[in-house]
Coordinates of C-alpha atoms in Angstrom, one line a residue:
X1 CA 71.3 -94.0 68.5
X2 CA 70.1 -92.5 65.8
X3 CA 70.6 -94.4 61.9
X4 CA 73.1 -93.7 60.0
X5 CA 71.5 -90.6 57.6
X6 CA 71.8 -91.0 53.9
X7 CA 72.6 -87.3 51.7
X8 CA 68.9 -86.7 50.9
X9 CA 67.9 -86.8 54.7
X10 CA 68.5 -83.6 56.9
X11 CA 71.2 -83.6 59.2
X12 CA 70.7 -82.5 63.1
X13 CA 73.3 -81.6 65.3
X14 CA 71.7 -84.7 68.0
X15 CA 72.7 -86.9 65.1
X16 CA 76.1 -85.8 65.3
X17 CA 76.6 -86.1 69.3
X18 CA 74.5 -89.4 69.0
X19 CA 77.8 -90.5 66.8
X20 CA 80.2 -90.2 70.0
X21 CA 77.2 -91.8 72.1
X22 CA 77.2 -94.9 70.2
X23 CA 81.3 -95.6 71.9
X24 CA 79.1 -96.2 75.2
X25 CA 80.0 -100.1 76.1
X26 CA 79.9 -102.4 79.1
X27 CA 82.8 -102.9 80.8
X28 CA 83.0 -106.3 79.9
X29 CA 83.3 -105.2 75.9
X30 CA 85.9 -102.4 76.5
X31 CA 89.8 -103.3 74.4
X32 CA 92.8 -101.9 73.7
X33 CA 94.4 -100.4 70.7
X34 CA 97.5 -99.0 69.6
X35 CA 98.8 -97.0 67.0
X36 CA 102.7 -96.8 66.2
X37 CA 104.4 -94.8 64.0
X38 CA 108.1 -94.8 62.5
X39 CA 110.8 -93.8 60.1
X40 CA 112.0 -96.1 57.4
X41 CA 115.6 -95.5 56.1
X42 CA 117.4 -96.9 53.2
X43 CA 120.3 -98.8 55.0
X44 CA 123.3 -97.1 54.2
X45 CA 122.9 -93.6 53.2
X46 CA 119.9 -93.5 55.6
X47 CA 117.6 -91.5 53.1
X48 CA 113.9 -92.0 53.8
X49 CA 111.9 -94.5 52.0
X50 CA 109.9 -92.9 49.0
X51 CA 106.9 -94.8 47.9
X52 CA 108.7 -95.7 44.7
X53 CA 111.7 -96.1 45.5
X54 CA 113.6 -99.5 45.9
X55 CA 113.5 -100.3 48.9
X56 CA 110.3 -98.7 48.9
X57 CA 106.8 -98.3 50.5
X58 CA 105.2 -99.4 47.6
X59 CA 106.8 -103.0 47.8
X60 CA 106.8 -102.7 51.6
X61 CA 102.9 -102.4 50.9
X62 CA 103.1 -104.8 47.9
X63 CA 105.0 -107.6 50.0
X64 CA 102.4 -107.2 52.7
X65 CA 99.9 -107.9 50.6
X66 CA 101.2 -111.4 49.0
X67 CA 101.6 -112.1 52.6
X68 CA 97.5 -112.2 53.7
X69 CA 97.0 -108.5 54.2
X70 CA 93.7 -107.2 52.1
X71 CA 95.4 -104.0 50.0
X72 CA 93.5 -100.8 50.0
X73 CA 94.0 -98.4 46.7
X74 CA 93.6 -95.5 45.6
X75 CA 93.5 -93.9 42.2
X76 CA 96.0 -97.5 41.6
X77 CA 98.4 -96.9 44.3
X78 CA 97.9 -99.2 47.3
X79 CA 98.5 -96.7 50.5
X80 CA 97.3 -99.5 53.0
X81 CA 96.6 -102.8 54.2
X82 CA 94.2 -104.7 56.7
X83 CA 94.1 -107.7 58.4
X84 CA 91.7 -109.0 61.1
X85 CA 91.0 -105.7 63.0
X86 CA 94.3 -104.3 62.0
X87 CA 95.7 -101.6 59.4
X88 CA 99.1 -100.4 57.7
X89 CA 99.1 -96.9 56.5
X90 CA 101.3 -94.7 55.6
X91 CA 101.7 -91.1 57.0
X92 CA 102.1 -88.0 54.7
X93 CA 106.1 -88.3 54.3
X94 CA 106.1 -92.6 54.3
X95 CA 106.0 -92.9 58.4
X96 CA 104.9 -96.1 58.2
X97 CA 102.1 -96.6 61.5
X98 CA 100.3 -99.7 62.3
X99 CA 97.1 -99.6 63.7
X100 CA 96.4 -102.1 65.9
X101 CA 93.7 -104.3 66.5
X102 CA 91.3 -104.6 69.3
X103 CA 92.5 -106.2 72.5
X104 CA 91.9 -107.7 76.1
X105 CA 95.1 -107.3 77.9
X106 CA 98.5 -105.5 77.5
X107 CA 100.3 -108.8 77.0
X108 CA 97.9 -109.1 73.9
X109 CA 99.4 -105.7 73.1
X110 CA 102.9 -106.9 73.6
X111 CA 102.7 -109.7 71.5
X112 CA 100.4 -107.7 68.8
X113 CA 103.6 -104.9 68.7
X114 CA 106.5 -107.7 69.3
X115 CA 105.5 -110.2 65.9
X116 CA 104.5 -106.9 64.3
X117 CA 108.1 -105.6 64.6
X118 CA 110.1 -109.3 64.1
X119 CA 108.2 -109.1 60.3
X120 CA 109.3 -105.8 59.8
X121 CA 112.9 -106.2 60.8
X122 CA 112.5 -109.6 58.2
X123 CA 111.6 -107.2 55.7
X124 CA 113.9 -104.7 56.2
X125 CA 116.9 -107.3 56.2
X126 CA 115.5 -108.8 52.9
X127 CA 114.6 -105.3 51.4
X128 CA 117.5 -103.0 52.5
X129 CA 116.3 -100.5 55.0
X130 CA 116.2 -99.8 59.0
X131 CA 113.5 -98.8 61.1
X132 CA 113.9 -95.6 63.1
X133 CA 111.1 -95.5 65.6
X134 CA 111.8 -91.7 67.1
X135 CA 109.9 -88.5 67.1
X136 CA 111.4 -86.8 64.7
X137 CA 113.5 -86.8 61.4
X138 CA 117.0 -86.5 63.0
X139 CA 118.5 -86.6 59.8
X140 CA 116.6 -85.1 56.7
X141 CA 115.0 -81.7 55.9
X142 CA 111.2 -81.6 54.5
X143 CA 112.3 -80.2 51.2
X144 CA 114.5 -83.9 50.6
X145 CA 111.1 -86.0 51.1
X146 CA 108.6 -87.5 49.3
X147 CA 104.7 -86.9 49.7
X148 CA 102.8 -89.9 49.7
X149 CA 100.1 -90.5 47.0
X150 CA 97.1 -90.1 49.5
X151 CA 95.1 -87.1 48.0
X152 CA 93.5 -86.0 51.1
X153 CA 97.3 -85.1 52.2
X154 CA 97.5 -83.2 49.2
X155 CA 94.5 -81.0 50.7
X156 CA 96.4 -80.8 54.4
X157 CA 99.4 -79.8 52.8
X158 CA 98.3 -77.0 50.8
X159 CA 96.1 -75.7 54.1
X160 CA 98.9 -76.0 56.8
X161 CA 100.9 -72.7 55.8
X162 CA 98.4 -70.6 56.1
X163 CA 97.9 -71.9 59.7
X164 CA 101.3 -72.5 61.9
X165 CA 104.4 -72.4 61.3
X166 CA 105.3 -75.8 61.4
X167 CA 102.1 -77.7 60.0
X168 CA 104.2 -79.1 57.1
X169 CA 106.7 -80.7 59.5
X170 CA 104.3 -82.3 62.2
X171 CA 102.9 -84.7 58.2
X172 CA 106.3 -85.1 57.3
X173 CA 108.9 -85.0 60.3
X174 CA 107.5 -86.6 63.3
X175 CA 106.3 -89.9 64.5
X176 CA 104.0 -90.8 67.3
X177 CA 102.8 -93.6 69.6
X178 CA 99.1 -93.5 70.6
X179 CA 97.0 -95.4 73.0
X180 CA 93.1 -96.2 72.0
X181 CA 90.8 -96.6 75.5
X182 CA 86.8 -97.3 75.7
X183 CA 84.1 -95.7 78.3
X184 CA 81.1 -97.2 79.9
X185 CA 78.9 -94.0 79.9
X186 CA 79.4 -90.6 79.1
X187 CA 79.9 -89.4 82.9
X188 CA 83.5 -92.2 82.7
X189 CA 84.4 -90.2 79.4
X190 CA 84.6 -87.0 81.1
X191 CA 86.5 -88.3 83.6
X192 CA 89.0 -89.7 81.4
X193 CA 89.2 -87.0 79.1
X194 CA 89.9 -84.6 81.8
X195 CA 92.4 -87.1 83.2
X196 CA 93.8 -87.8 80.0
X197 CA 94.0 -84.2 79.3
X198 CA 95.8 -83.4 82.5
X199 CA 98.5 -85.8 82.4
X200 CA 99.5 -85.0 78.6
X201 CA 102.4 -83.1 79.8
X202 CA 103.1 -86.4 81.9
X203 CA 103.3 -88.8 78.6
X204 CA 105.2 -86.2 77.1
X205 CA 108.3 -86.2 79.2
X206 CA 108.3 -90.0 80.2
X207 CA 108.5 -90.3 76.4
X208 CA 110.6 -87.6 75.0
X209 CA 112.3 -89.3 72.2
X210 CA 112.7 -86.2 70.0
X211 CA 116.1 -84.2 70.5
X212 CA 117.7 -83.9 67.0
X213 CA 116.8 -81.9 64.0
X214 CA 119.1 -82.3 60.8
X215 CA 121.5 -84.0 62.3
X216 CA 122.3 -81.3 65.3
X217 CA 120.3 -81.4 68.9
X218 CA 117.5 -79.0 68.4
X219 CA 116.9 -77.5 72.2
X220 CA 114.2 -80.0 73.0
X221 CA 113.7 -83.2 74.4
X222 CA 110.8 -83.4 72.5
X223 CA 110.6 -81.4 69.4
X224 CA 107.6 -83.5 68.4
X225 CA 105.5 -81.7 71.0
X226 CA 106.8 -78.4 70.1
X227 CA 106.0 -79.1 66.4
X228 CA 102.3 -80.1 67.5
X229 CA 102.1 -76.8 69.6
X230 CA 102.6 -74.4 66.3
X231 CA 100.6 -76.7 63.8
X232 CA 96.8 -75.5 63.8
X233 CA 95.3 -73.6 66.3
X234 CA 92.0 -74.5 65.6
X235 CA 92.1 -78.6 65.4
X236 CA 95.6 -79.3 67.8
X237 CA 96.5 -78.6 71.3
X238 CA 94.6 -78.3 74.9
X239 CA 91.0 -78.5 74.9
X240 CA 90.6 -76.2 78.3
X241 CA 86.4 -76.9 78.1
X242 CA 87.3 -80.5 79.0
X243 CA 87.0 -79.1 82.9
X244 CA 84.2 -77.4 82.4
X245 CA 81.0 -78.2 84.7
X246 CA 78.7 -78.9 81.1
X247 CA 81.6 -81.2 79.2
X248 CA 80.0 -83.9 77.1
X249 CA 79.3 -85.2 73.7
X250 CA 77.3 -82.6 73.3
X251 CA 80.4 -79.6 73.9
X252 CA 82.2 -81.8 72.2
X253 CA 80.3 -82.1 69.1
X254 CA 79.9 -77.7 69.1
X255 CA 83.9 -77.7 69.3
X256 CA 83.9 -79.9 66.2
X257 CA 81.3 -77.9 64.4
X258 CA 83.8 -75.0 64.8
X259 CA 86.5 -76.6 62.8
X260 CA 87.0 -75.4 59.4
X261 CA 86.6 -78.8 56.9
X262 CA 89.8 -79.8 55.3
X263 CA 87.9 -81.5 52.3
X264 CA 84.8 -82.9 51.1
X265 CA 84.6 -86.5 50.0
X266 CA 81.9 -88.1 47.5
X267 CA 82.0 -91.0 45.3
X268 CA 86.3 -92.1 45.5
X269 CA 86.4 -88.0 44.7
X270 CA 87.5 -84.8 46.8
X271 CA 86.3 -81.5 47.2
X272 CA 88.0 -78.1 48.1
X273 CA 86.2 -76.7 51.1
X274 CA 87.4 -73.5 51.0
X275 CA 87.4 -72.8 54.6
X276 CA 83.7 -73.5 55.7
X277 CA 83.5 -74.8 58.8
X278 CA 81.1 -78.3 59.4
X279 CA 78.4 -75.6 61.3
X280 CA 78.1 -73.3 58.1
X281 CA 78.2 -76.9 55.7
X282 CA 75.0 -77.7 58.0
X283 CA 73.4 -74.6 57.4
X284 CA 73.8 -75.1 53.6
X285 CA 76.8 -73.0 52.5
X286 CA 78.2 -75.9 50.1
X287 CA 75.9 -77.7 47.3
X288 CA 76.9 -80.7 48.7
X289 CA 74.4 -81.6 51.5
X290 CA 76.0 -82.8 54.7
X291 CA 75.9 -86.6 55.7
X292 CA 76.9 -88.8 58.5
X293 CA 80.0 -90.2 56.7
X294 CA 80.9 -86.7 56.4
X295 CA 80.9 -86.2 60.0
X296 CA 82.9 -89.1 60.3
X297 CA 85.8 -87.7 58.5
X298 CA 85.9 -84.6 60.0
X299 CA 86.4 -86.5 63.5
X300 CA 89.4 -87.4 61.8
X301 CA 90.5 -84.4 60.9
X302 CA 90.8 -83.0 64.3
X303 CA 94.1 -83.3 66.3
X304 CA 94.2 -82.2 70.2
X305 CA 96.3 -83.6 73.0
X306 CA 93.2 -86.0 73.7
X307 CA 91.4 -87.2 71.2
X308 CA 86.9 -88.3 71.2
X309 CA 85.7 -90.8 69.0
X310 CA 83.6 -93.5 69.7
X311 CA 86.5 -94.1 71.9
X312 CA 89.4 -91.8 73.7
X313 CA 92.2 -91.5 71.5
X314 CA 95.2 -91.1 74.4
X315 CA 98.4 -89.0 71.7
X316 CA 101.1 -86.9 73.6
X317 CA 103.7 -90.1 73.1
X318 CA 107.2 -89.5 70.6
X319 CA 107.9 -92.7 68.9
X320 CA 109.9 -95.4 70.5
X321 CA 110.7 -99.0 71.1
X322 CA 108.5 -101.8 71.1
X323 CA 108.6 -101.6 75.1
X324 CA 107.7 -98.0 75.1
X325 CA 104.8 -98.8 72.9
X326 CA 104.0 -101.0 75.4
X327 CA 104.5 -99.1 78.4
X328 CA 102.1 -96.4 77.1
X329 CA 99.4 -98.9 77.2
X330 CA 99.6 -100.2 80.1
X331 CA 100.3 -96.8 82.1
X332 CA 96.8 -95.6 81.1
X333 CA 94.8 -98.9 81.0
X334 CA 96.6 -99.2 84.7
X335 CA 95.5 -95.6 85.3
X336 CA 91.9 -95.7 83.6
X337 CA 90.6 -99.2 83.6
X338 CA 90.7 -99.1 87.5
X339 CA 88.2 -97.5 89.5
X340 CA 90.5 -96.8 92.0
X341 CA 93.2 -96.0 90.3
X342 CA 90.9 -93.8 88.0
X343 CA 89.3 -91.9 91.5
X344 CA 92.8 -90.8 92.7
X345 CA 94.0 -89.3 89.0
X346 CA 91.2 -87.8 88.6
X347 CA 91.0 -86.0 92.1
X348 CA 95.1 -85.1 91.4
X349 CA 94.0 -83.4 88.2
X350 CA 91.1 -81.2 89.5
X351 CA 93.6 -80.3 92.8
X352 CA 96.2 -79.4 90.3
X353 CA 93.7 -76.8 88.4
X354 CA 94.1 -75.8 84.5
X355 CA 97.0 -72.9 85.3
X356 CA 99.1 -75.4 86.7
X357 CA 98.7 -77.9 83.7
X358 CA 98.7 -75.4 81.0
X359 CA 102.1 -74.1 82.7
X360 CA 103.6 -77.8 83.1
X361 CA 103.0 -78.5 79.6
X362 CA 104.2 -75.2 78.0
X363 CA 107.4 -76.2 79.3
X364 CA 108.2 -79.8 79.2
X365 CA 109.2 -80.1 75.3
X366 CA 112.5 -78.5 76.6
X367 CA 112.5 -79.4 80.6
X368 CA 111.1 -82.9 80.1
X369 CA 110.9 -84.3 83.7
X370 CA 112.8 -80.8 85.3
X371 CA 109.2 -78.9 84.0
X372 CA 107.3 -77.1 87.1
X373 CA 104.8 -74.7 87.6
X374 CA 103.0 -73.7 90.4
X375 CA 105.9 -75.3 92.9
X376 CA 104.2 -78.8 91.2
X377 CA 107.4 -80.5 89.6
X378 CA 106.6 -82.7 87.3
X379 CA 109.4 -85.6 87.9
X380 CA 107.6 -86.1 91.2
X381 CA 104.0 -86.1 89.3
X382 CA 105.1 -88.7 87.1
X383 CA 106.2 -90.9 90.1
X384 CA 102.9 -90.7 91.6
X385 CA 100.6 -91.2 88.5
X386 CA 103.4 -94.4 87.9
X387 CA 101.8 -95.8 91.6
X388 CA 98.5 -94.7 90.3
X389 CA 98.9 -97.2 87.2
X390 CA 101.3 -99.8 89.0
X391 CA 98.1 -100.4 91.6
X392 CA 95.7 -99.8 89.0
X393 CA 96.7 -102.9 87.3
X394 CA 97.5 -105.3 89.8
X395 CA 93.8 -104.8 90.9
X396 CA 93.0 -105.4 87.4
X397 CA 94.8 -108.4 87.6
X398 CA 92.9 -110.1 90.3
X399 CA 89.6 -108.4 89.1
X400 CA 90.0 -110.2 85.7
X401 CA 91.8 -113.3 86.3
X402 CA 94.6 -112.7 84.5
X403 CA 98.5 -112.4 84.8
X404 CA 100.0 -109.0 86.1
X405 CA 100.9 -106.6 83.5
X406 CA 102.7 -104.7 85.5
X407 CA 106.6 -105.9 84.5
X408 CA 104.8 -103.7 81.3
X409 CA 106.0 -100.7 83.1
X410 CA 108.9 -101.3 84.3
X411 CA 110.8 -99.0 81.0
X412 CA 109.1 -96.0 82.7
X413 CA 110.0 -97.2 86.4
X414 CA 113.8 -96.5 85.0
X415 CA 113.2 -93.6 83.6
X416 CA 111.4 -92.2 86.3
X417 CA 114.5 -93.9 88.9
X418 CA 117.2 -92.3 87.0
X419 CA 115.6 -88.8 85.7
X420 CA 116.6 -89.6 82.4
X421 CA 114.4 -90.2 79.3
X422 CA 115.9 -91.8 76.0
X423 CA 115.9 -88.3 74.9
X424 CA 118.5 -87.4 77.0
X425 CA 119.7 -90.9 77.2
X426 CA 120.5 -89.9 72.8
X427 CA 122.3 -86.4 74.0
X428 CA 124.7 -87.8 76.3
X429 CA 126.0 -90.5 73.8
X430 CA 126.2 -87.9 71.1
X431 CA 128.2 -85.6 73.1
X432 CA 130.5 -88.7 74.5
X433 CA 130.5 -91.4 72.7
X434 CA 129.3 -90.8 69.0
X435 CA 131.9 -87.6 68.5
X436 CA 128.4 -86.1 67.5
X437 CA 127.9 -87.9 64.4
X438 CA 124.1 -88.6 64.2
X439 CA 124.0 -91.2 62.5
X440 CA 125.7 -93.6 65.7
X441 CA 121.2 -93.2 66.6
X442 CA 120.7 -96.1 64.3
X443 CA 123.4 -98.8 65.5

């Protein structure tokens, strides 16, 4: 791999594909991450956490801190924490996320996401608030929330508008489960990516958790997608070259260098970047000469269904219960970290072809499970790929000497038996049981 370049050394665009190339690890060294995201309320009158409010997410951050977690600051505000592998951050609107840290198995996962959540429900019962792990803001408008102090928001929320229609809602309104998987060369990322790309629509429905906007159901099951979808054409969404024949770091890297930059960042201190995309920065449109570090931000700064790093960022997933978090990791470690398993999604996903995907995922924010296209019905896809994983990680199982982690599953077994996702598990309680008052979700 080539060094990490300082500012005075030139820039090549091998450099920058060498930067995903350096993910490349052994089978043996491959983990597990997740990242959850959710809503905290103030108990009561249910108003979002403001970071200076009390409750707040400075003291949530604060507390964390006198309790072994190394505070991050900027410009005197603490806006995270980490601990052994681990972070706390804060989305643009308070969504409070934990990053998780590098794993072996899913029941490390479960335990990771299970004493992460006990601590928070300690601190919530001390503080005064509830958690809210769903999608989307059911309750509140963007106009009644507060902007975290994080000044590179400050740069995303000023660009957004002039973008999508609903840029400003996906940093302020929705919350997200995500599932962080390694490759051992760059021939297994390209087939992961394409079969993480395929099966988006797949996550989506199993985990459509997003059916309410300001207190009324929205139309969707999840809005979340559908907020995603009309965010930023040029940095969200499906990334069709995936299934092309010359997909690689490489094709990846040119995608990226077609990205306009949200910001430059030198010395604690950022930039405007008017527009210029990484490709003209190379060429020496800004008076800032581009560095590695740079790159490594505007990785970042990218947000398709699937996302490349020096590892496969797996997103698609609405927010949800500690069990859901769960789920989502082992249904792709089952699905990817298997050979076998890996073989027969992979062939499923080239059989289906990109029309069929494209038109499965165009309608399953609304159809969830009920989505077709192309006589492919997506209820029955999701029951397959759910065998896929299911065998996938019982082989695991045996391969590594480990307990099954298949009982991991079991959430999306149900909903897969029954038809019926929390989503619409949430709709037929508000029409029946709640006498459609919204704020039943939390109890």
């Amino acid at each position: 791999m080539t060094e990490k370049l300082v500012e005075s050394e030139k820039l090549e665009v091998s450099d920058l594909s060498d930067w995903f190339r350096a993910g490349i690890k052994p089978e043996k060294d491959w983990g597990i991450g997740t990242e959850h995201e959710q809503f905290l309320l103030k108990a009561g009158d249910l108003t979002r956490l403001r970071y200076n409010s009390r409750p707040g997410i400075r003291e949530i951050l604060s507390e964390g801190a006198e309790n072994g977690w190394l505070p991050i600051i900027e410009k005197g505000n603490i806006i995270a924490l980490q601990k052994d592998g681990a972070s706390i951050t804060i989305e643009p609107a308070g969504q409070f996320e934990l990053s998780g840290s590098k794993l072996e198995t899913v029941h490390e996962t479960y335990k990771e996401t299970i004493e992460y959540t006990q601590k928070l429900e300690e601190m919530a019962a001390k503080m005064g608030f509830v958690r809210l792990p769903i999608g989307f803001d059911p309750f509140w408008r963007r106009e009644d929330l507060d902007w975290m102090p994080k000044e590179r928001y400050s740069y995303m929320r000023a660009w957004m508008p002039g973008k999508g229609n609903l840029g400003l809602d996906m940093m302020s309104r929705t919350s997200s489960i995500q599932v962080n998987l390694d490759f051992s060369s760059e021939a297994d990322m390209v087939r992961k990516m394409q079969v993480a790309q395929a099966f988006q629509p797949v996550i989506t429905a199993l985990f459509a958790n997003s059916p309410f906007t300001e207190r009324q159901p929205n139309g969707y099951l999840s809005y979340r997608s559908h907020v995603w979808d009309d965010t930023d054409p040029d940095r969200c969404g499906f990334l069709p070259f995936i299934f092309d024949d010359d997909f690689g770091f490489e094709r990846y890297t040119q995608y990226l260098l077609d990205v306009p930059l949200y910001f430059i960042f030198r010395d604690g201190v950022y930039y405007p970047a008017d527009g210029m995309t990484f490709r003209d920065f190379m060429k020496g449109k800004h008076h800032f000469q581009p560095s590695m570090a740079d790159w490594e931000t505007h990785v970042t700064t990218v947000f398709p269904d699937v996302r490349l790093k020096r590892y496969i960022e797996l997103r698609g997933a609405d927010s949800g219960s500690p069990a859901m978090i769960v789920a989502l990791a082992a249904f792709w470690v089952g699905l990817l970290y298997d050979t076998q398993a890996l073989d027969a999604a992979h062939s499923l996903a080239l059989h289906l072809g990109i029309d069929t995907i494209i038109g499965l995922r165009a309608e399953v924010p609304v159809k969830g499970l009920r989505a077709e296209s192309n006589s492919v019905v997506l209820h029955e896809l999701a029951a397959k790929l759910l065998s896929f994983a299911q065998d996938g990680l019982a082989r695991r199982a045996l391969k590594c000497s480990i307990e099954p982690e298949q009982k991991y599953l079991e959430p999306l077994n149900e909903i897969v038996s029954t038809g019926i996702t929390s989503a619409e598990k949430w709709l037929n309680l508000y029409y029946n049981k709640w006498n459609r008052d919204i704020s039943k979700l939390i109890e």
